[in-house]
mmCIF file of C-alpha atoms in Angstrom:
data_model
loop_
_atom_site.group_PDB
_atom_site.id
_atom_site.type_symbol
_atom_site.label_atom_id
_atom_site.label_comp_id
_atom_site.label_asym_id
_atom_site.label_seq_id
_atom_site.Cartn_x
_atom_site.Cartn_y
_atom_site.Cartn_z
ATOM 1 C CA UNK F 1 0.000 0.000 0.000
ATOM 2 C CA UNK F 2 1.219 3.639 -0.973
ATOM 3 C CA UNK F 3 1.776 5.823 1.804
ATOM 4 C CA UNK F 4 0.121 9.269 1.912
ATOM 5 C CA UNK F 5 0.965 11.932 -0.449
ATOM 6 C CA UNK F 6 4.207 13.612 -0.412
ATOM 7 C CA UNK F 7 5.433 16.816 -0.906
ATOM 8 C CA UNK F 8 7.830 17.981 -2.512
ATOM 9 C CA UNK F 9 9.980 20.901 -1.752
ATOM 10 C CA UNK F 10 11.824 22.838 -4.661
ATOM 11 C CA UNK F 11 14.457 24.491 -3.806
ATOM 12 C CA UNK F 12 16.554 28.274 -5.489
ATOM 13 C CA UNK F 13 15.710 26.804 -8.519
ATOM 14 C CA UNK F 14 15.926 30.090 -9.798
ATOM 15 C CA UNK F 15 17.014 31.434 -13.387
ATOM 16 C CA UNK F 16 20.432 33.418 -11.853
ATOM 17 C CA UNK F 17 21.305 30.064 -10.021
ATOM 18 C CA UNK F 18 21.405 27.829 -12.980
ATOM 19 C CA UNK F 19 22.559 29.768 -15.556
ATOM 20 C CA UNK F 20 24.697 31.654 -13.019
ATOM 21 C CA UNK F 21 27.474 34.042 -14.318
ATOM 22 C CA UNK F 22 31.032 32.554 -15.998
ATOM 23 C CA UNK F 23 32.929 33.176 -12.974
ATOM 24 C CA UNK F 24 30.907 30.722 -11.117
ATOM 25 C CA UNK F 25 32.348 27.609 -13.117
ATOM 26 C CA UNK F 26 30.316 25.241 -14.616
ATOM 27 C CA UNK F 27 27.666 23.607 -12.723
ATOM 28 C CA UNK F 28 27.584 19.506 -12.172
ATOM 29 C CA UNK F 29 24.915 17.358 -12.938
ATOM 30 C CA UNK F 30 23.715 18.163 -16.420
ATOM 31 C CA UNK F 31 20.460 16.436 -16.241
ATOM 32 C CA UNK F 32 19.587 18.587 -13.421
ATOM 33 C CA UNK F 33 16.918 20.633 -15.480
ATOM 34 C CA UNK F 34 15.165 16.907 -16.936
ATOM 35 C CA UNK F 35 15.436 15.893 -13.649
ATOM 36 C CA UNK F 36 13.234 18.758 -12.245
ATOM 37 C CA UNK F 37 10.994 18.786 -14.789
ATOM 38 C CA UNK F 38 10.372 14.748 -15.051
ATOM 39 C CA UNK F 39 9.497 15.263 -10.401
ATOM 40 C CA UNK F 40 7.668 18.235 -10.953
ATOM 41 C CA UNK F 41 5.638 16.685 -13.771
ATOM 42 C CA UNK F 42 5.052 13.584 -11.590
ATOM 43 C CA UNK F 43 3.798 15.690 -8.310
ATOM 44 C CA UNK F 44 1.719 17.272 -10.534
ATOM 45 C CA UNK F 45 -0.002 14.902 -12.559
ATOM 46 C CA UNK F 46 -0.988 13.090 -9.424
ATOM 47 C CA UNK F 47 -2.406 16.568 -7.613
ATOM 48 C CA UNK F 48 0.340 16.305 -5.030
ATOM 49 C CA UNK F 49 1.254 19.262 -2.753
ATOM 50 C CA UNK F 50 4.735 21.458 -4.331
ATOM 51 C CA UNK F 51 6.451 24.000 -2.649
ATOM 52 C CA UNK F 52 9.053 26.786 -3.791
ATOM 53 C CA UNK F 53 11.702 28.248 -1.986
ATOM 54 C CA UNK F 54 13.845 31.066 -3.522
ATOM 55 C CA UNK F 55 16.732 32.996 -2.292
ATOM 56 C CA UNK F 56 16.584 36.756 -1.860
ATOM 57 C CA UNK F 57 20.326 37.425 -0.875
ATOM 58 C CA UNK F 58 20.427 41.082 0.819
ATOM 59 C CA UNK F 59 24.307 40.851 2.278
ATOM 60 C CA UNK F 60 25.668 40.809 -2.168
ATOM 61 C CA UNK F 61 24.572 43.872 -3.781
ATOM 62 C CA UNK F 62 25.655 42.221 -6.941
ATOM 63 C CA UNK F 63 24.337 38.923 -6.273
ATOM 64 C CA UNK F 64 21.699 37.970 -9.237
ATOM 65 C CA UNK F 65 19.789 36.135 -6.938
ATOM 66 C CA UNK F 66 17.450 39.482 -5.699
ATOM 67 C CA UNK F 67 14.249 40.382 -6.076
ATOM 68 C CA UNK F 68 15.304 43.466 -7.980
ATOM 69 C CA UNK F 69 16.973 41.673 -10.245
ATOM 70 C CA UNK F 70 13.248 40.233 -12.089
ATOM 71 C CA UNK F 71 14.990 38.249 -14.596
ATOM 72 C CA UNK F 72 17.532 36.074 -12.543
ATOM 73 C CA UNK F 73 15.381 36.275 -9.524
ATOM 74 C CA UNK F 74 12.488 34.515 -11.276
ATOM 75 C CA UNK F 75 12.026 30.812 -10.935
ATOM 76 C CA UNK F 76 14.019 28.592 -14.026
ATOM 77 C CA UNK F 77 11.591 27.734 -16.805
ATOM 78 C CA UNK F 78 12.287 23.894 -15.399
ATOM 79 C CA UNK F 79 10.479 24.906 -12.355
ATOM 80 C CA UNK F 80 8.120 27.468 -12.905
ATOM 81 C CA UNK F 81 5.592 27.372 -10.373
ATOM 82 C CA UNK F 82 1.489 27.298 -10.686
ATOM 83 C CA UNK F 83 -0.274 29.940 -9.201
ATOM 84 C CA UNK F 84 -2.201 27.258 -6.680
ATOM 85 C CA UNK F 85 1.960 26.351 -5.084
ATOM 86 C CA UNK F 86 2.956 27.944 -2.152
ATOM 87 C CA UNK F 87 6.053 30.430 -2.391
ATOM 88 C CA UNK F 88 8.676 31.420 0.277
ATOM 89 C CA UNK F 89 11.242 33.865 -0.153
ATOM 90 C CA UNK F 90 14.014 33.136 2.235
ATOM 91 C CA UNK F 91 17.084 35.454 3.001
ATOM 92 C CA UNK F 92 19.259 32.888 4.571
ATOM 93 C CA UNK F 93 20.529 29.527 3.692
ATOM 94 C CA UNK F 94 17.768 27.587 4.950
ATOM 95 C CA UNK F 95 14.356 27.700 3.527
ATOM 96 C CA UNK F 96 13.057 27.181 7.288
ATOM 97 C CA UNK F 97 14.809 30.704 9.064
ATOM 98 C CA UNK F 98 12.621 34.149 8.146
ATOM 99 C CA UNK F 99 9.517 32.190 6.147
ATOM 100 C CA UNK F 100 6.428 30.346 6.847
ATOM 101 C CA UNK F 101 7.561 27.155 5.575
ATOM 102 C CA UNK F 102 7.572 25.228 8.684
ATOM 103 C CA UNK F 103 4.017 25.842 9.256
ATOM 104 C CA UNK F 104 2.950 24.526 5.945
ATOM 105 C CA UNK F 105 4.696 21.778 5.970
ATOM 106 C CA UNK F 106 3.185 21.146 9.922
ATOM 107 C CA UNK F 107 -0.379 21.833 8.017
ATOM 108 C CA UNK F 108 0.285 19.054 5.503
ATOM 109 C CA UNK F 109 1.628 16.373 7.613
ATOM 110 C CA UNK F 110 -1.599 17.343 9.860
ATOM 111 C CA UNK F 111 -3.480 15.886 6.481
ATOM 112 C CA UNK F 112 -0.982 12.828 6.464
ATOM 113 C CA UNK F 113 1.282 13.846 3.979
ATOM 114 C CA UNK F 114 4.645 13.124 6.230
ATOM 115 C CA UNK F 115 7.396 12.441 3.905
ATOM 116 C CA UNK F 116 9.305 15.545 1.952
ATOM 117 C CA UNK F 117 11.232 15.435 -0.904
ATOM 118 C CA UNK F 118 13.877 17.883 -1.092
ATOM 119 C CA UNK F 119 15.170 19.203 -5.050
ATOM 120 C CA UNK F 120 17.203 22.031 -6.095
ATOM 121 C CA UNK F 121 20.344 24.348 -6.078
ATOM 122 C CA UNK F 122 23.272 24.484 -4.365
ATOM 123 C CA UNK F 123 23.619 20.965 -2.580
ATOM 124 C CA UNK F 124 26.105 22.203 -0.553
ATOM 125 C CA UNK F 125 24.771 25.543 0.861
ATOM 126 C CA UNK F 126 20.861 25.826 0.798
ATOM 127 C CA UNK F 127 19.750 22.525 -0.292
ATOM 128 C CA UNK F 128 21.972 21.254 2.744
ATOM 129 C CA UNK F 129 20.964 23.483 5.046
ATOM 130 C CA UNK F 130 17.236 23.059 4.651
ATOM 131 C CA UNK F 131 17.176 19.725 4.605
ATOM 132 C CA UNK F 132 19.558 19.582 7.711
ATOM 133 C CA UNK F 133 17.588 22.148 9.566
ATOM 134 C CA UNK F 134 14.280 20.667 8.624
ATOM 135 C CA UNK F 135 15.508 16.916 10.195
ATOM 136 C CA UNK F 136 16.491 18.847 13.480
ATOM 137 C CA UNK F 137 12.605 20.082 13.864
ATOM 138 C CA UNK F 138 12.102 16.254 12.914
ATOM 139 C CA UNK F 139 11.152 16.584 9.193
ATOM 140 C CA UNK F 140 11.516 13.431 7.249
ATOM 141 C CA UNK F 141 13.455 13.678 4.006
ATOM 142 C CA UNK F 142 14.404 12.243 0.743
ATOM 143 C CA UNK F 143 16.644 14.034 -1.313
ATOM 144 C CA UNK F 144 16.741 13.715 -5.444
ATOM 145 C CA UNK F 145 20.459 13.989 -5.737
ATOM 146 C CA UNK F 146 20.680 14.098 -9.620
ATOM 147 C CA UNK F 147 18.028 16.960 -9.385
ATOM 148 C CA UNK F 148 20.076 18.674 -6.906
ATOM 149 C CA UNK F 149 23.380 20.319 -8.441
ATOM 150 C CA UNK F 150 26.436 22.392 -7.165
ATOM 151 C CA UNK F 151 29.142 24.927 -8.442
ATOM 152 C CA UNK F 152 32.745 24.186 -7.335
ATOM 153 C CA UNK F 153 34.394 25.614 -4.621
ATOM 154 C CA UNK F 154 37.572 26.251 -2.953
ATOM 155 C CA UNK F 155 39.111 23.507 -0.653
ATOM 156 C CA UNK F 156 39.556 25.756 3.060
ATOM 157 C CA UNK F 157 43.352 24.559 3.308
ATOM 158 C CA UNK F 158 45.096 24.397 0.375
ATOM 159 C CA UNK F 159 43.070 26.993 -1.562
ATOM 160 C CA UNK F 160 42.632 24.066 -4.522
ATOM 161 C CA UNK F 161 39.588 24.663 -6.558
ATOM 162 C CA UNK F 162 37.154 21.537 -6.092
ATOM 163 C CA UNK F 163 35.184 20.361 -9.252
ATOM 164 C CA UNK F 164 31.481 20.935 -9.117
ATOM 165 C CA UNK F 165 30.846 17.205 -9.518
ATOM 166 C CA UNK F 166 33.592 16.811 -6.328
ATOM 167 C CA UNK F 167 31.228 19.315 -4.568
ATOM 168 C CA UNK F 168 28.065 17.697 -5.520
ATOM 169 C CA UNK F 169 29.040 14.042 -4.362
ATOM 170 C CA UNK F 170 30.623 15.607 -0.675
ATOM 171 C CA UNK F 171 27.239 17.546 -0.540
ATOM 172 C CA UNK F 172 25.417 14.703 -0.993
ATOM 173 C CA UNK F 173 27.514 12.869 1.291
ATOM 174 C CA UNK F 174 27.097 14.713 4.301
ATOM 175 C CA UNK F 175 23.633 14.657 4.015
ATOM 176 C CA UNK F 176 22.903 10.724 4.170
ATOM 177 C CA UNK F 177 22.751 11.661 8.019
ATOM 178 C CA UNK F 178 20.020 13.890 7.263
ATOM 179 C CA UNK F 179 17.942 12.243 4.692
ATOM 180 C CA UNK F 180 17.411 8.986 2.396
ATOM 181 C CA UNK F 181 19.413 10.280 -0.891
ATOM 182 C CA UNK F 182 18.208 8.371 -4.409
ATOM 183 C CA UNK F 183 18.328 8.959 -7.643
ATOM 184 C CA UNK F 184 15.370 10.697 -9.511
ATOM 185 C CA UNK F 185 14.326 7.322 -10.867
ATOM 186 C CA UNK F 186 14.201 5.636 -7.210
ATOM 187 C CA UNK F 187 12.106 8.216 -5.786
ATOM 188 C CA UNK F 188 8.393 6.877 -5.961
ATOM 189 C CA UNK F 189 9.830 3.457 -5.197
ATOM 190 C CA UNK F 190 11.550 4.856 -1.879
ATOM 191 C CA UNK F 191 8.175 6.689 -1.234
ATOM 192 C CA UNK F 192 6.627 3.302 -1.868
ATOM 193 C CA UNK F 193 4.551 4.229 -4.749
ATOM 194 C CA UNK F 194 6.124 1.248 -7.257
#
């Protein structure tokens, strides 16, 4: 038997994000955008609940990720959301700090639908720290990891530039504490819909 409905939570899936600027580096996980698209189609088609997060940042004037910045603030055409979705704008790493997310995902489990799973940009800063923050105010979790993505970044000791794929996997890594992590194809079979 299937268990109730779940949600699932997109996260900065936002147009400045992944098509971010050259001097980012190139992002890992190519299929990312299929991978969004092929969930988002699947939550959809069976009138499950979807929720958007996207990241205001206020601390980097030039940062494209700002509400004054329309065209790069606006969700990615993978992820565009439906008028009837819930939106949060968040200002800090995780979707939970600042927005009203916690108490809509309190309201669905109240109607049975317990299990939350977690998509979007970058797996090592606000996909990780939503989904990290969410299992500490007990939140249960399973994380698409090929429709999650990262940008490199530099290693804190020896200044080395990691890979974006290198990033992704750690990201990933560290959150198998956190949350059941699957590939897009094992997700309604983890959810126990197959």
């Amino acid at each position: 038997m299937a268990s109730p409905a779940p949600v699932l939570l997109l996260i900065d899936l936002q147009q400045g994000l992944l098509e971010a600027p050259a001097d980012w580096g190139p992002r890992s996980n190519p299929k990312l955008t299929e991978n969004v698209a092929h969930l988002l189609q699947t939550w959809r088609s069976r009138s499950w609940p979807v929720l958007h997060v996207y990241h205001d940042e206020l601390e980097e004037p030039d940062n494209p990720l700002q509400v004054k910045f329309p065209e790069t603030f606006k969700a990615h055409s993978c992820s565009a959301p439906l008028p009837s979705e819930p939106q949060f704008i968040k200002h800090q790493g995780s979707g939970f700090v600042g927005t009203k997310l916690q108490e809509e995902l309190e309201k669905l489990e109240k109607e049975g639908k317990r299990k939350i799973v977690v998509i979007g940009m970058d797996g090592s800063q606000c996909v990780n720290n939503t989904v990290r923050n969410g299992a500490d105010l007990g939140f249960k979790f399973v994380v698409a990891a090929d429709a999650c993505a990262c940008y490199g970044m530099e290693d804190w000791r020896t200044g080395k530039q990691l890979g974006a794929e290198e990033t992704w996997e750690a990201a990933m890594g560290v959150l198998t504490s956190f949350a059941k992590i699957v590939e897009t194809e094992k997700v309604l079979a983890t959810l126990g819909y197959e």
